[in-house]
Structure formats: C-alpha cells, structure tokens
XYZ file of C-alpha atoms in Angstrom:
703
model
C 102.252 147.420 164.096
C 103.872 144.101 164.812
C 102.712 141.105 162.870
C 101.408 138.323 165.083
C 102.354 134.814 163.866
C 100.158 131.899 164.865
C 101.764 128.501 165.393
C 99.518 125.768 163.989
C 99.397 122.771 166.334
C 100.246 119.365 164.844
C 97.340 117.366 163.443
C 98.125 114.361 165.646
C 99.915 114.686 168.957
C 101.171 111.653 170.887
C 100.040 111.167 174.466
C 102.775 111.291 177.060
C 102.890 107.930 178.780
C 104.940 107.409 181.900
C 106.001 103.812 182.355
C 105.889 102.561 185.911
C 109.044 100.933 187.300
C 109.094 97.152 186.931
C 109.760 96.626 190.636
C 106.684 98.605 191.696
C 104.521 96.734 189.176
C 105.738 93.381 190.521
C 105.154 94.497 194.118
C 101.620 95.613 193.256
C 100.778 92.329 191.539
C 102.326 90.288 194.363
C 100.379 92.239 196.969
C 97.181 91.758 194.986
C 97.887 88.040 194.581
C 98.520 87.264 198.261
C 95.692 89.396 199.609
C 93.162 87.151 201.325
C 89.597 88.124 202.116
C 86.201 86.481 202.342
C 84.930 87.743 198.970
C 88.229 86.833 197.300
C 88.148 83.269 198.649
C 84.515 82.938 197.576
C 85.323 84.285 194.117
C 88.279 81.911 193.750
C 86.242 78.860 194.751
C 83.309 79.727 192.503
C 85.755 80.377 189.680
C 87.408 77.008 190.241
C 84.035 75.239 190.446
C 81.719 77.127 188.050
C 78.878 74.728 188.886
C 78.437 76.634 192.161
C 77.511 79.732 190.161
C 75.115 78.354 187.562
C 73.448 75.417 189.327
C 71.474 77.544 191.860
C 70.138 79.536 188.882
C 69.055 76.386 187.036
C 65.656 76.856 185.365
C 64.106 73.482 186.051
C 61.037 73.682 183.823
C 62.916 75.276 180.940
C 66.126 73.208 180.966
C 65.387 69.795 182.450
C 63.769 68.131 179.438
C 66.548 69.115 177.021
C 69.284 68.113 179.479
C 67.582 64.815 180.281
C 67.087 63.923 176.617
C 70.625 64.840 175.511
C 72.182 63.206 178.590
C 70.425 59.877 178.022
C 71.191 59.837 174.291
C 74.875 60.701 174.765
C 75.098 58.140 177.587
C 73.673 55.459 175.288
C 76.245 56.419 172.632
C 79.033 56.498 175.229
C 78.630 52.910 176.380
C 79.468 51.108 173.101
C 82.094 53.720 172.215
C 83.744 53.396 175.628
C 84.073 49.661 175.104
C 85.159 50.052 171.471
C 87.841 52.693 172.038
C 89.582 50.403 174.501
C 90.666 48.428 171.432
C 92.552 51.538 170.326
C 93.940 52.261 173.783
C 95.164 48.696 174.264
C 93.358 48.201 177.592
C 90.391 46.177 178.819
C 86.827 47.458 178.117
C 85.947 48.224 181.739
C 88.534 51.011 181.840
C 86.797 52.845 179.003
C 83.608 52.871 181.056
C 85.496 54.165 184.093
C 87.059 56.927 181.974
C 83.704 58.051 180.585
C 82.108 58.110 184.040
C 84.766 60.123 185.897
C 85.419 62.588 183.057
C 81.743 63.557 182.816
C 81.434 64.057 186.585
C 84.563 66.229 186.846
C 83.730 68.372 183.829
C 80.226 68.891 185.236
C 81.858 70.453 188.297
C 84.658 72.427 186.627
C 83.754 73.131 182.991
C 82.504 76.484 181.712
C 81.009 75.210 178.448
C 77.341 74.209 178.522
C 77.520 71.855 175.558
C 80.949 70.187 175.370
C 81.012 66.432 175.948
C 84.274 65.367 177.581
C 85.291 61.735 177.650
C 86.924 59.130 175.471
C 88.038 60.341 172.056
C 89.312 58.157 169.214
C 92.421 60.260 168.605
C 93.413 60.275 172.275
C 92.758 56.535 172.501
C 94.988 55.886 169.496
C 97.848 57.957 170.926
C 97.521 56.221 174.299
C 97.399 52.820 172.596
C 100.598 53.445 170.655
C 102.472 54.310 173.842
C 100.960 51.338 175.681
C 101.918 48.907 172.916
C 105.445 50.321 172.733
C 106.023 49.923 176.459
C 104.402 46.481 176.516
C 106.679 45.373 173.696
C 109.770 46.695 175.511
C 108.658 44.876 178.677
C 108.552 41.572 176.766
C 104.789 41.003 176.593
C 103.209 39.213 173.652
C 101.122 41.786 171.772
C 98.964 39.120 170.150
C 95.590 39.527 171.821
C 94.866 35.821 171.726
C 98.032 34.822 173.534
C 96.020 34.081 176.643
C 94.164 36.112 179.236
C 95.711 37.311 182.450
C 94.339 35.714 185.587
C 93.776 38.263 188.367
C 92.240 38.295 191.749
C 89.265 40.399 192.794
C 91.322 43.616 192.804
C 91.442 43.629 189.003
C 95.068 43.231 188.164
C 97.069 43.762 191.308
C 98.340 40.224 191.827
C 99.062 37.603 189.146
C 98.168 34.042 190.090
C 99.104 32.129 186.974
C 102.850 31.771 187.231
C 103.434 30.596 183.666
C 102.366 33.896 182.123
C 104.885 36.672 181.633
C 104.818 39.374 184.315
C 106.906 42.307 185.483
C 107.415 43.825 188.907
C 105.672 47.144 189.378
C 105.441 49.038 192.665
C 106.623 45.912 194.516
C 103.993 43.599 193.002
C 103.951 41.206 190.047
C 101.994 42.752 187.186
C 100.579 40.831 184.237
C 99.524 41.978 180.775
C 96.263 43.702 181.711
C 97.714 45.230 184.852
C 100.799 46.576 183.059
C 98.868 48.029 180.130
C 96.466 50.040 182.283
C 99.333 51.085 184.588
C 101.092 52.604 181.565
C 97.894 54.321 180.427
C 97.178 55.699 183.907
C 100.736 57.005 184.395
C 100.649 58.583 180.928
C 97.283 60.209 181.697
C 98.544 61.552 185.024
C 101.550 63.168 183.319
C 99.375 64.688 180.590
C 97.080 66.147 183.249
C 100.015 67.577 185.205
C 101.356 69.233 182.042
C 97.948 70.752 181.393
C 97.705 71.951 184.995
C 101.117 73.642 184.737
C 100.056 75.279 181.473
C 96.868 76.534 183.130
C 98.658 77.867 186.239
C 101.245 79.745 184.164
C 98.615 80.733 181.580
C 100.389 79.023 178.709
C 97.225 78.553 176.714
C 98.787 80.651 173.955
C 100.600 77.467 172.891
C 97.399 76.440 171.133
C 97.706 79.361 168.703
C 100.534 77.469 167.004
C 98.072 74.695 166.165
C 96.514 76.157 163.037
C 93.157 74.939 161.782
C 94.583 73.339 158.576
C 97.255 71.622 160.654
C 94.721 70.243 163.149
C 92.434 69.101 160.318
C 95.315 67.359 158.576
C 96.455 65.787 161.827
C 92.949 64.519 162.620
C 92.522 63.114 159.105
C 95.917 61.387 159.137
C 95.246 59.963 162.590
C 91.811 58.791 161.427
C 93.420 56.928 158.550
C 95.806 55.324 161.054
C 92.856 54.330 163.270
C 91.062 52.815 160.286
C 94.194 50.840 159.419
C 94.667 49.571 162.965
C 91.027 48.453 163.144
C 90.905 46.834 159.691
C 92.291 43.545 161.015
C 89.279 43.186 163.325
C 86.883 43.563 160.409
C 88.523 40.550 158.782
C 89.144 38.618 161.997
C 92.922 38.520 161.460
C 95.329 37.922 164.353
C 98.024 40.507 163.578
C 99.955 42.270 166.378
C 100.070 46.063 166.141
C 103.244 47.257 164.405
C 105.819 49.031 166.574
C 107.749 51.988 165.200
C 107.278 54.206 162.187
C 105.194 53.421 159.134
C 102.344 51.678 160.955
C 99.880 52.266 158.121
C 102.105 50.820 155.388
C 103.367 47.840 157.387
C 99.893 46.981 158.716
C 98.328 46.937 155.256
C 101.184 44.776 153.977
C 100.540 42.328 156.829
C 96.784 42.386 156.169
C 97.198 41.510 152.507
C 99.815 38.886 153.361
C 97.303 37.213 155.709
C 94.129 37.908 153.738
C 93.635 34.184 153.128
C 93.139 33.736 156.888
C 90.062 36.001 156.928
C 87.343 34.891 159.341
C 84.150 34.826 157.280
C 81.965 35.166 160.358
C 83.706 38.411 161.355
C 83.649 39.683 157.763
C 79.891 39.124 157.386
C 79.192 40.631 160.811
C 81.323 43.679 159.937
C 79.496 44.237 156.644
C 76.087 44.075 158.339
C 77.196 46.332 161.216
C 78.650 49.031 158.946
C 75.526 49.065 156.791
C 73.328 49.554 159.864
C 75.648 52.099 161.502
C 75.714 54.258 158.378
C 73.735 57.489 158.295
C 71.486 56.317 155.456
C 68.777 54.971 157.774
C 68.689 58.140 159.865
C 68.667 60.318 156.754
C 65.732 58.369 155.324
C 63.601 58.652 158.457
C 64.913 61.917 159.947
C 61.565 63.663 159.411
C 59.766 61.039 161.494
C 62.434 60.753 164.212
C 62.379 63.490 166.846
C 65.603 62.243 168.414
C 68.716 60.621 166.861
C 68.411 56.867 166.492
C 70.931 55.126 168.837
C 72.243 52.864 166.083
C 75.393 51.999 168.052
C 73.345 50.578 170.919
C 71.032 48.720 168.514
C 73.998 47.151 166.709
C 75.743 46.242 169.979
C 72.609 44.698 171.449
C 71.767 42.769 168.293
C 75.333 41.582 167.719
C 75.728 40.513 171.347
C 72.541 38.452 171.250
C 73.501 36.882 167.901
C 76.987 36.064 169.129
C 75.741 34.632 172.433
C 72.982 32.407 171.097
C 74.878 31.522 167.918
C 78.049 30.696 169.912
C 80.141 32.453 167.264
C 83.273 32.382 169.410
C 83.329 28.623 169.906
C 81.922 27.575 166.517
C 83.668 30.067 164.185
C 86.594 31.396 166.240
C 85.263 34.947 166.287
C 87.082 37.210 168.796
C 84.827 38.544 171.555
C 85.205 41.220 174.238
C 85.390 38.705 177.072
C 84.462 39.155 180.700
C 83.787 42.736 181.820
C 83.560 42.931 185.623
C 81.078 45.088 187.512
C 81.756 47.650 190.220
C 84.589 50.079 190.839
C 88.131 49.552 192.050
C 89.861 51.295 194.921
C 91.986 54.308 193.934
C 95.663 53.612 193.406
C 98.535 56.038 192.877
C 99.870 55.886 189.280
C 103.242 54.205 188.957
C 105.935 56.875 189.320
C 108.602 54.417 188.167
C 107.044 54.431 184.675
C 106.817 58.214 184.377
C 110.419 59.023 183.360
C 109.960 56.820 180.273
C 106.593 58.415 179.476
C 107.482 62.075 180.075
C 107.972 62.940 176.390
C 105.063 60.791 175.179
C 102.663 62.743 177.417
C 103.466 66.141 175.866
C 101.577 65.711 172.545
C 98.685 64.116 174.439
C 98.449 67.126 176.757
C 98.648 69.672 173.935
C 96.139 67.964 171.622
C 93.721 67.236 174.466
C 93.483 70.834 175.689
C 93.588 72.256 172.135
C 90.535 70.246 171.056
C 88.720 70.973 174.321
C 89.295 74.746 174.266
C 88.544 75.100 170.545
C 85.315 73.080 170.799
C 84.137 74.931 173.901
C 84.754 78.311 172.235
C 83.090 77.183 169.001
C 79.861 76.028 170.654
C 79.825 78.984 173.057
C 79.949 81.349 170.090
C 77.226 79.366 168.325
C 74.878 79.498 171.336
C 75.603 83.042 172.492
C 77.623 82.748 175.695
C 81.269 82.908 176.748
C 83.724 80.425 178.213
C 86.974 80.905 180.107
C 89.789 79.161 178.197
C 92.075 78.968 181.222
C 89.333 77.364 183.323
C 88.710 74.920 180.452
C 92.366 73.960 180.633
C 92.073 73.481 184.393
C 88.960 71.359 183.914
C 90.519 69.048 181.311
C 93.685 68.733 183.410
C 91.680 67.459 186.390
C 89.647 65.251 184.032
C 92.977 63.493 183.463
C 94.717 63.765 186.853
C 91.920 62.512 189.128
C 90.713 59.600 186.926
C 94.310 58.377 186.536
C 94.040 57.220 190.190
C 91.079 55.066 189.148
C 92.720 53.286 186.191
C 91.516 55.620 183.446
C 93.194 56.933 180.299
C 93.449 60.326 178.605
C 90.281 62.245 177.783
C 89.332 65.213 175.656
C 86.284 66.980 174.281
C 84.742 64.951 171.448
C 83.187 66.720 168.472
C 80.628 64.045 167.494
C 79.113 63.674 170.963
C 79.171 67.444 171.490
C 77.196 67.904 168.273
C 74.702 65.286 169.466
C 74.254 67.164 172.747
C 73.731 70.438 170.920
C 71.214 68.963 168.471
C 69.150 67.187 171.156
C 68.389 70.269 173.248
C 71.236 70.349 175.777
C 71.095 73.467 177.955
C 73.681 72.893 180.708
C 76.243 70.391 181.951
C 73.481 68.607 183.878
C 73.317 66.504 180.716
C 76.875 65.269 181.448
C 75.745 64.203 184.906
C 72.896 62.205 183.374
C 75.277 60.620 180.839
C 77.526 59.610 183.735
C 74.535 57.986 185.467
C 73.802 55.941 182.315
C 77.414 54.733 182.282
C 77.172 54.042 186.023
C 74.237 51.681 185.466
C 76.291 49.719 182.934
C 79.319 49.582 185.240
C 77.267 48.362 188.181
C 74.829 45.977 186.507
C 75.007 45.454 182.749
C 78.732 45.184 181.921
C 78.893 41.336 182.032
C 76.193 41.109 179.343
C 78.725 42.357 176.779
C 80.874 39.225 177.167
C 79.895 37.795 173.746
C 80.164 41.108 171.864
C 82.458 40.575 168.871
C 85.519 42.796 168.509
C 84.723 43.292 164.825
C 81.511 45.090 165.873
C 83.514 47.405 168.132
C 85.898 48.072 165.237
C 82.912 48.944 163.036
C 81.713 51.484 165.616
C 85.161 53.085 165.649
C 85.505 53.173 161.857
C 82.035 54.595 161.242
C 82.746 57.343 163.798
C 85.700 58.428 161.627
C 83.614 59.274 158.592
C 83.523 62.985 159.433
C 87.328 63.254 159.568
C 87.842 61.077 156.489
C 85.410 63.234 154.508
C 87.917 66.062 154.864
C 89.590 64.607 151.770
C 86.724 66.084 149.743
C 87.545 69.548 151.092
C 91.136 69.514 149.833
C 90.414 71.082 146.387
C 88.386 73.897 147.974
C 91.067 74.398 150.621
C 93.728 74.518 147.906
C 91.774 77.116 145.911
C 91.190 79.244 149.007
C 94.812 79.149 150.180
C 97.626 77.088 148.724
C 99.594 77.582 151.908
C 96.799 76.036 154.011
C 96.366 73.225 151.483
C 100.068 72.347 151.621
C 100.074 72.422 155.446
C 97.061 70.072 155.469
C 98.648 67.618 153.010
C 102.046 67.572 154.724
C 100.565 67.102 158.209
C 98.127 64.428 157.048
C 100.830 62.520 155.138
C 103.346 62.668 157.992
C 100.735 61.554 160.532
C 99.491 58.673 158.407
C 102.787 57.465 156.916
C 105.301 58.092 159.723
C 103.606 58.222 163.130
C 100.974 60.216 164.986
C 103.446 61.917 167.337
C 105.906 62.862 164.596
C 103.015 63.930 162.382
C 101.973 66.457 165.006
C 105.538 67.759 165.323
C 106.001 67.916 161.541
C 102.701 69.768 161.182
C 103.575 72.402 163.799
C 107.095 72.962 162.465
C 106.015 73.018 158.812
C 103.151 75.463 159.408
C 105.534 77.799 161.268
C 108.103 77.485 158.469
C 105.401 78.479 155.975
C 104.654 81.617 157.986
C 108.357 82.472 158.264
C 108.762 81.890 154.521
C 105.874 84.274 153.814
C 107.470 86.994 155.955
C 110.841 86.426 154.292
C 109.361 86.725 150.812
C 106.447 89.149 151.162
C 104.721 91.087 148.431
C 106.400 94.417 147.625
C 105.091 97.122 145.366
C 105.589 100.610 144.019
C 102.563 102.811 144.575
C 100.899 105.264 142.228
C 98.377 108.031 142.790
C 94.746 107.829 141.736
C 93.652 110.847 139.667
C 93.555 114.075 141.735
C 93.154 112.244 145.056
C 95.377 111.490 148.009
C 94.920 107.723 147.464
C 98.004 105.664 146.601
C 97.881 102.000 145.610
C 99.844 99.187 143.969
C 100.464 100.031 140.299
C 100.714 96.323 139.396
C 97.268 95.605 140.820
C 95.248 98.685 139.811
C 94.779 100.567 136.555
C 95.004 104.306 135.871
C 97.523 105.088 138.592
C 100.265 107.643 138.043
C 103.590 107.542 139.914
C 104.379 110.852 141.624
C 107.021 112.837 139.711
C 110.578 111.955 140.709
C 109.353 110.152 143.847
C 109.226 106.390 144.429
C 106.586 105.203 146.935
C 107.592 101.722 148.165
C 105.425 99.357 150.228
C 106.758 96.276 152.086
C 103.944 93.977 153.313
C 105.516 92.189 156.288
C 107.186 92.924 159.615
C 110.828 93.923 159.207
C 113.090 91.833 161.410
C 116.419 90.037 161.338
C 115.245 87.160 159.121
C 113.905 89.246 156.223
C 116.195 92.281 156.355
C 118.141 91.152 153.288
C 114.932 90.403 151.379
C 113.687 93.932 152.161
C 116.887 95.549 150.917
C 116.972 93.476 147.716
C 113.348 94.320 146.987
C 113.864 98.038 147.596
C 117.012 98.246 145.461
C 115.314 96.357 142.645
C 112.168 98.510 142.790
C 113.926 101.914 142.712
C 116.782 100.739 140.487
C 119.555 102.250 142.599
C 121.673 100.638 145.280
C 123.255 103.508 147.232
C 126.528 101.793 148.093
C 127.164 100.745 144.473
C 126.106 104.168 143.189
C 128.465 105.865 145.617
C 131.273 103.491 144.652
C 130.707 104.236 140.958
C 130.792 107.968 141.621
C 133.987 107.727 143.630
C 135.647 105.670 140.924
C 134.493 108.115 138.278
C 135.691 111.022 140.423
C 139.082 109.401 140.887
C 139.364 108.674 137.159
C 138.294 112.210 136.302
C 140.902 113.651 138.656
C 143.617 111.585 137.022
C 142.524 112.622 133.518
C 142.171 116.283 134.487
C 145.580 116.348 136.141
C 147.173 114.850 132.990
C 145.352 117.327 130.776
C 146.309 120.213 133.059
C 149.962 119.258 132.870
C 149.743 119.089 129.083
C 147.834 122.371 128.659
C 148.977 124.253 131.721
C 145.288 124.771 132.761
C 144.817 124.392 136.523
C 140.987 124.735 136.628
C 140.115 122.141 133.967
C 140.079 119.260 136.440
C 137.497 120.934 138.611
C 135.205 121.502 135.611
C 135.402 117.868 134.557
C 134.665 116.665 138.092
C 131.565 118.824 138.246
C 130.232 117.352 135.028
C 130.506 113.665 136.020
C 127.871 113.775 138.805
C 125.062 111.460 137.526
C 121.542 112.827 137.745
C 119.052 110.192 139.030
C 115.469 110.009 137.796
C 114.170 110.446 141.376
C 115.143 112.467 144.404
C 112.972 110.907 147.154
C 111.881 107.464 148.364
C 108.711 107.355 150.465
C 108.482 104.144 152.472
C 104.825 103.249 153.104
C 104.927 101.452 156.469
C 101.183 100.769 156.696
C 101.769 97.030 156.145
C 104.702 96.784 158.595
C 103.253 95.806 161.997
C 106.575 95.919 163.828
C 110.332 96.143 163.385
C 113.082 94.806 165.609
C 116.498 96.326 166.299
C 117.843 94.914 163.031
C 114.999 96.562 161.122
C 115.660 99.842 162.901
C 119.362 99.728 161.982
C 118.354 98.943 158.385
C 116.123 102.032 158.213
C 118.810 104.183 159.795
C 121.399 102.932 157.343
C 119.116 103.585 154.366
C 118.510 107.197 155.423
C 122.250 107.790 155.673
C 123.292 105.918 152.518
C 120.667 107.467 150.232
C 121.428 110.919 151.633
C 125.027 110.495 150.480
C 123.854 110.167 146.858
C 121.349 113.010 147.120
C 118.183 110.979 147.725
C 115.835 111.654 150.654
C 114.226 108.791 152.575
C 110.810 109.545 154.111
C 108.514 107.374 156.257
C 104.714 107.351 156.014
C 101.817 105.550 157.746
C 103.983 104.186 160.579
C 102.143 102.732 163.569
C 103.168 103.774 167.065
C 105.185 100.593 167.636
C 107.360 101.290 164.607
C 107.681 104.976 165.547
C 108.804 104.100 169.076
C 111.479 101.746 167.748
C 112.737 104.386 165.286
C 112.856 106.988 168.048
C 114.846 104.703 170.345
C 117.344 104.136 167.523
C 117.632 107.913 166.891
C 116.648 107.472 163.254
C 115.149 110.991 163.424
C 118.341 112.437 164.928
C 119.098 113.488 168.460
C 115.977 114.481 170.394
C 113.971 113.684 167.222
C 114.975 117.010 165.656
C 114.395 115.711 162.103
C 111.155 113.907 162.911
C 108.883 116.488 161.260
C 110.849 116.281 158.013
C 111.175 112.460 157.906
C 107.896 111.104 159.346
C 104.407 111.680 157.884
C 100.946 110.390 158.687
C 100.013 109.795 155.036
C 101.825 108.963 151.820
C 100.358 112.044 150.132
C 101.758 114.344 152.824
C 105.210 112.807 152.330
C 105.012 113.213 148.535
C 103.962 116.858 148.853
C 106.794 117.515 151.298
C 109.262 115.917 148.874
C 108.176 117.945 145.852
C 107.288 121.392 147.248
C 110.898 122.463 148.098
C 112.030 121.394 144.596
C 109.112 123.328 143.089
C 110.127 126.517 144.911
C 113.746 126.007 143.859
C 112.674 125.537 140.245
C 110.565 128.728 140.332
C 113.385 130.669 141.966
C 115.943 129.468 139.406
C 113.568 130.334 136.536
C 112.909 133.868 137.825
C 116.594 134.395 138.534
C 117.457 133.502 134.955
C-alpha cells in the first residue's frame, strides 16, 4: 500500500497583486478629471464653497445665540488688535481693519472649520513688517515714524501732493511713504496667497509635516520675543527706527538702553497702567461672576483714547498717537507686479507659516469638538483670504490661536460668528474709526505685548520638554535662539533644517541590540534592557531599530560586526593568510621529511571554529530599505556564508521582503526564500539549530 504524503500549506501566503500599467492609470485619472456632469459641477462648487452645504442646515434656535455672542466678542477684540498690529506690519491702522473684515468674510464662505478665527496675527504682522521696513529702507524712505506724515488725496495714497517729501514712482504714479508701505504689504500678501493656492492645487500640504511641533513652538516663542523687543520702544516713548538686517533683538535693546534717558514719562505711566489692566488677574478674580470674557482691550482703548483726547497728551507731553484713521473703503487696485520679483523669496516663509498654523488649528479644534475638516480646502481658503484682500490694500492673514480659543469658549457653533465679527469691524470702518485719532501708540504696544504672554510662557515648559525628549528640547532651543537672535526668516529655516538633521542623525545612529529568549517561550527581547534572558545557543539575534538606507549603511555594518564579534572579510583574510602560511610551512617540512601528506593535515587543523554558526537579523524595527540596504543584506549573506555562518531574516514587513526579492537576495526565483526568511525570530532560531542537532545525534550514533 502506497504511503500518501500530505503537503502542509504555508502559514502565511502572500496575495498575488497585479500592478496596472502606468499609462492606463494616468488615462483613467485624466478621464475621471475631465468628465463634466451636473452632479460633478454641483459637488465641485459646494466643495469649493462649503457654506452652501452647511448654511441651509443651520439650526437657528440652537446655534444663533452662541454664534452671536462669540462673533460680537471676537469683533470687539479684533478692532483694537487690528489697529495695534499695524505697528508691527509697518502700515497705517485702517489697513488692519480692512484685513480683518475681508479675511472673516472669505473664510466664512470657504472654510471648513467651525471655530477657527482667521485674520490678523502678530507673527504674520511681524514678518510682513520686516519685509516692508527692508524695502522702505532700500527705497530711501526715512523709517523714523515722526519724520512727517504723507499728504494724500481722497484715494488714500495714490497721488502725493506735498512735493518736498520723498516719493518713488510705482505703477506710473508718485507714491509716498504710506502708499509705498501698503503696496509692498499687498504685493507680498498676493504672492503668499498664490504660493498657497499652488500648494493646494498640487496637494502639497505634506510640506507642513516638516514643521514639527517643537520647531513651531520655538519659532513662535522666538518671534514673540522679537515682537516684544520691537514694541518696547513704544512703551518708553522712544523714537528709534527699526533695525534692518540680522540681530534685531540685540541691536534694538542696545539702542533702547543708549536712549533710555529720553524716555517719555507720559507714555511710560500709560503703559504701566494699560498692562496692569490688560493682565488676566482681573478676569481670574471675577471669572465666577462673569458669564462672558471681559473685553479688556476695548476698555483700555476707550479709556486711553478719552484720556489722551481730553488731556491733550500729544501736544502737552509729546506722546505719539495713532493719528487720523479715515472711514469707508477704497476701490480695488491690482497689486504692484513690479515689486513682486524682489518679494518672491520673502513670501515663501509667510505662505508656509500661514497655512501651517491655519491647518493645525483647524484640525485641533475639529478634533476637540467632534467633527472633521478638509486640510486641502483649508489651504484653499487661506490662500483666497490672502489673494482677494491684497486687491483692497490688506496684508497677510492666518488663523489666530487666542481669538479661536475665545470663539470656542464663548459658545461658537459655526462660521456665522465670523460674519458677525466682520460686521462689528465694518461698523468701525464706516463710522467709528476717526474716534481713535488720539489713541496712544504705547497703548497699542501694550495690547500686542500682553497678547504674547501665552507664547512667552513656553519658557516654563522647557524643563518638562527636555525631560520628555532631549531631541525636542534641543530643536526648541535652537529654533527659538535663531529666530530671536538672527532673524525670523532665518530662524524658520534653521529650525526646519536642524529638526531634519536631528531625525537623520537618529537614523544614522540608532539603537542596536542582541536579543535573548525569555524562559521557555518564543519571546525574544533586548538583553541589555531586560533581565533573565538567555541567548540562543550558537546563534546571535541582532536587531537594528531604523530604516536601512544609503546614509546609515556603514553604521549598520559597524554595529553588526561589533555585536557578533566577527567581520567576515577580515576573518576570511586571516584564514587565507593562515592557509598560505601553513602551506609554506608544510611544504618545507615535507621536503625535509619526505612526507607529502603532512601539509594537508596542517591545513585542516588551522580552520578556526567560531562560537556561533548563525546570525538572525530581526527586521521588525526596519520599516524600509533602499537599494543600498538591499545590496548590504545580499553582501552579508554571501560574505558570512564564506566563513561558514548562515544569515537568516525574521519579522520582515512586506516592503522589505519585496525589496529583497527584487534584488534576488533569496536566489533566482526565490528558491532559497523558505530557508532564509521567517515570520518570527523563534522560527529562525529553531531552523538554525535543528539541522545541527540532527548532525550531532548522527555523529554520536555513528561513533
């Protein structure tokens, strides 16, 4: 009777996947992209303007009170901040109000987040202001704010009438200081918006993944310190032009202390009172009695404006004031294309930081409140929040954390609150703007500085950040220092590059370990980290905790050779030298004794017996390998085989397996795959030792 043998199927069997030709995939996607139908057009339009989807479903009774309350409160906060941040941006106060109005309207139409407040942001204003001041300086304008106002006609800066003041020709017209500064800001904003639009169209939002959280925190803190430094002169009433070039923080503080004797006591006293009122202490004391946040900014602005007007602080004490703020809107005007070649590079960091803050904030508050946002649509929304307002003399916008938190805490439900905030700003633009004429600049500086307290408090988190991750702590310190001590733009670049270098350094010098077996189990772990582990007999199990690619190939080889104690090339070289030396000695001895077989006996005896016969490479911590890594593995299998050591692979993911198969590491048609590749470390160890066990038993019985 014939014996029937059953073939046991493999435990895991790969699915056969047939890859479609690239040309057919491209044709399919192109056909799908150009297909036009009624539902597709409707879907595209509603996707581009999300307000069309959610506004008809608006629950009036449930949402209106929260949206109304948060919209009014944020609008009240926006007005003084819009005027104040123009100090940072280097433009007149009316343009901050324009920026806040248009940004809120556009994001209401295009945004997918229900809570994000888009508008002026201190960091964006600072970056715009640095570019504006640089270009103004190169154009020959006096950066001292008290050098004399520009005189313009009713079109707000299109035609200069006072011939004695410096002016430049722009778009065929003479442009004075105010006109040129906002023209630079508008052109810069247009470019930033175009960059963001291109990134959205080509779905380049992945760029934001290179902006790590520690890097962004360090950048924001360093920029906040720069903002504080730039605004410090207003607190003291000093007339110091903003420094151009690197080292703004250091040079500005040197200039402040050099001119400290010129401090305006009126501005100093006003600043001290304003900061004390703007602080959170009052709200903290009465937070149980207050159902809504106290609009301290508006209270301070109103009180300071009345005190300055009736006390005539400008004429009696020389205190700097905001000056005339006109009412109404201006006609749209195309941004100056002649300025754009000079601003092309300056707009890149603005575009990246603006969309990074907007997308991260929208995702954070969506997660907190249980809904989802579309990052690519957020990028489209913020791009149009910059492109369209640039035609109306506005500067770069972004989502702002402080105002977004206010919206969330005051019951905001939808972006209807942004529409209400825009209406509050509209009232100021149309009717109340001239009443801020006597508002002191030191009060605006106080509003800016107090708004930075959240970012500046990050200094307290450094020890905890350092304890949690030294790498993150170093990235934070380097980015913050570079931003504060060199410049904001270079600080951003240094932060991105340094954080990427840290990641590359970690992959080039990863943790490696030899694994041991836990008692009578199939569990293998790091023998340096865990107790009571036993190494498998005459088998080294090696783990490399990083991807294997061209940059860390040498580090991998050094670590492996050091861990197992044998470098195959050197071992082979030693054996060949010993073999050659033995041949020479045996031939001499044979000639002397006339014994022809003695040399062969000596050569057989010199083969060195290693303390292991197999290396099992645990690939569980190797997410991928490139072609260099594949060649490295292939070379190791060959080199160790030459000295009698087997190289086995365990716990490889499918990506690593595919790369090894393409490189024929398992031989032609993967004929050696079953003897080289294993799903677990324990299976590889058993495979390595069982043949030796049978050989040992056979040799014992034979003897």
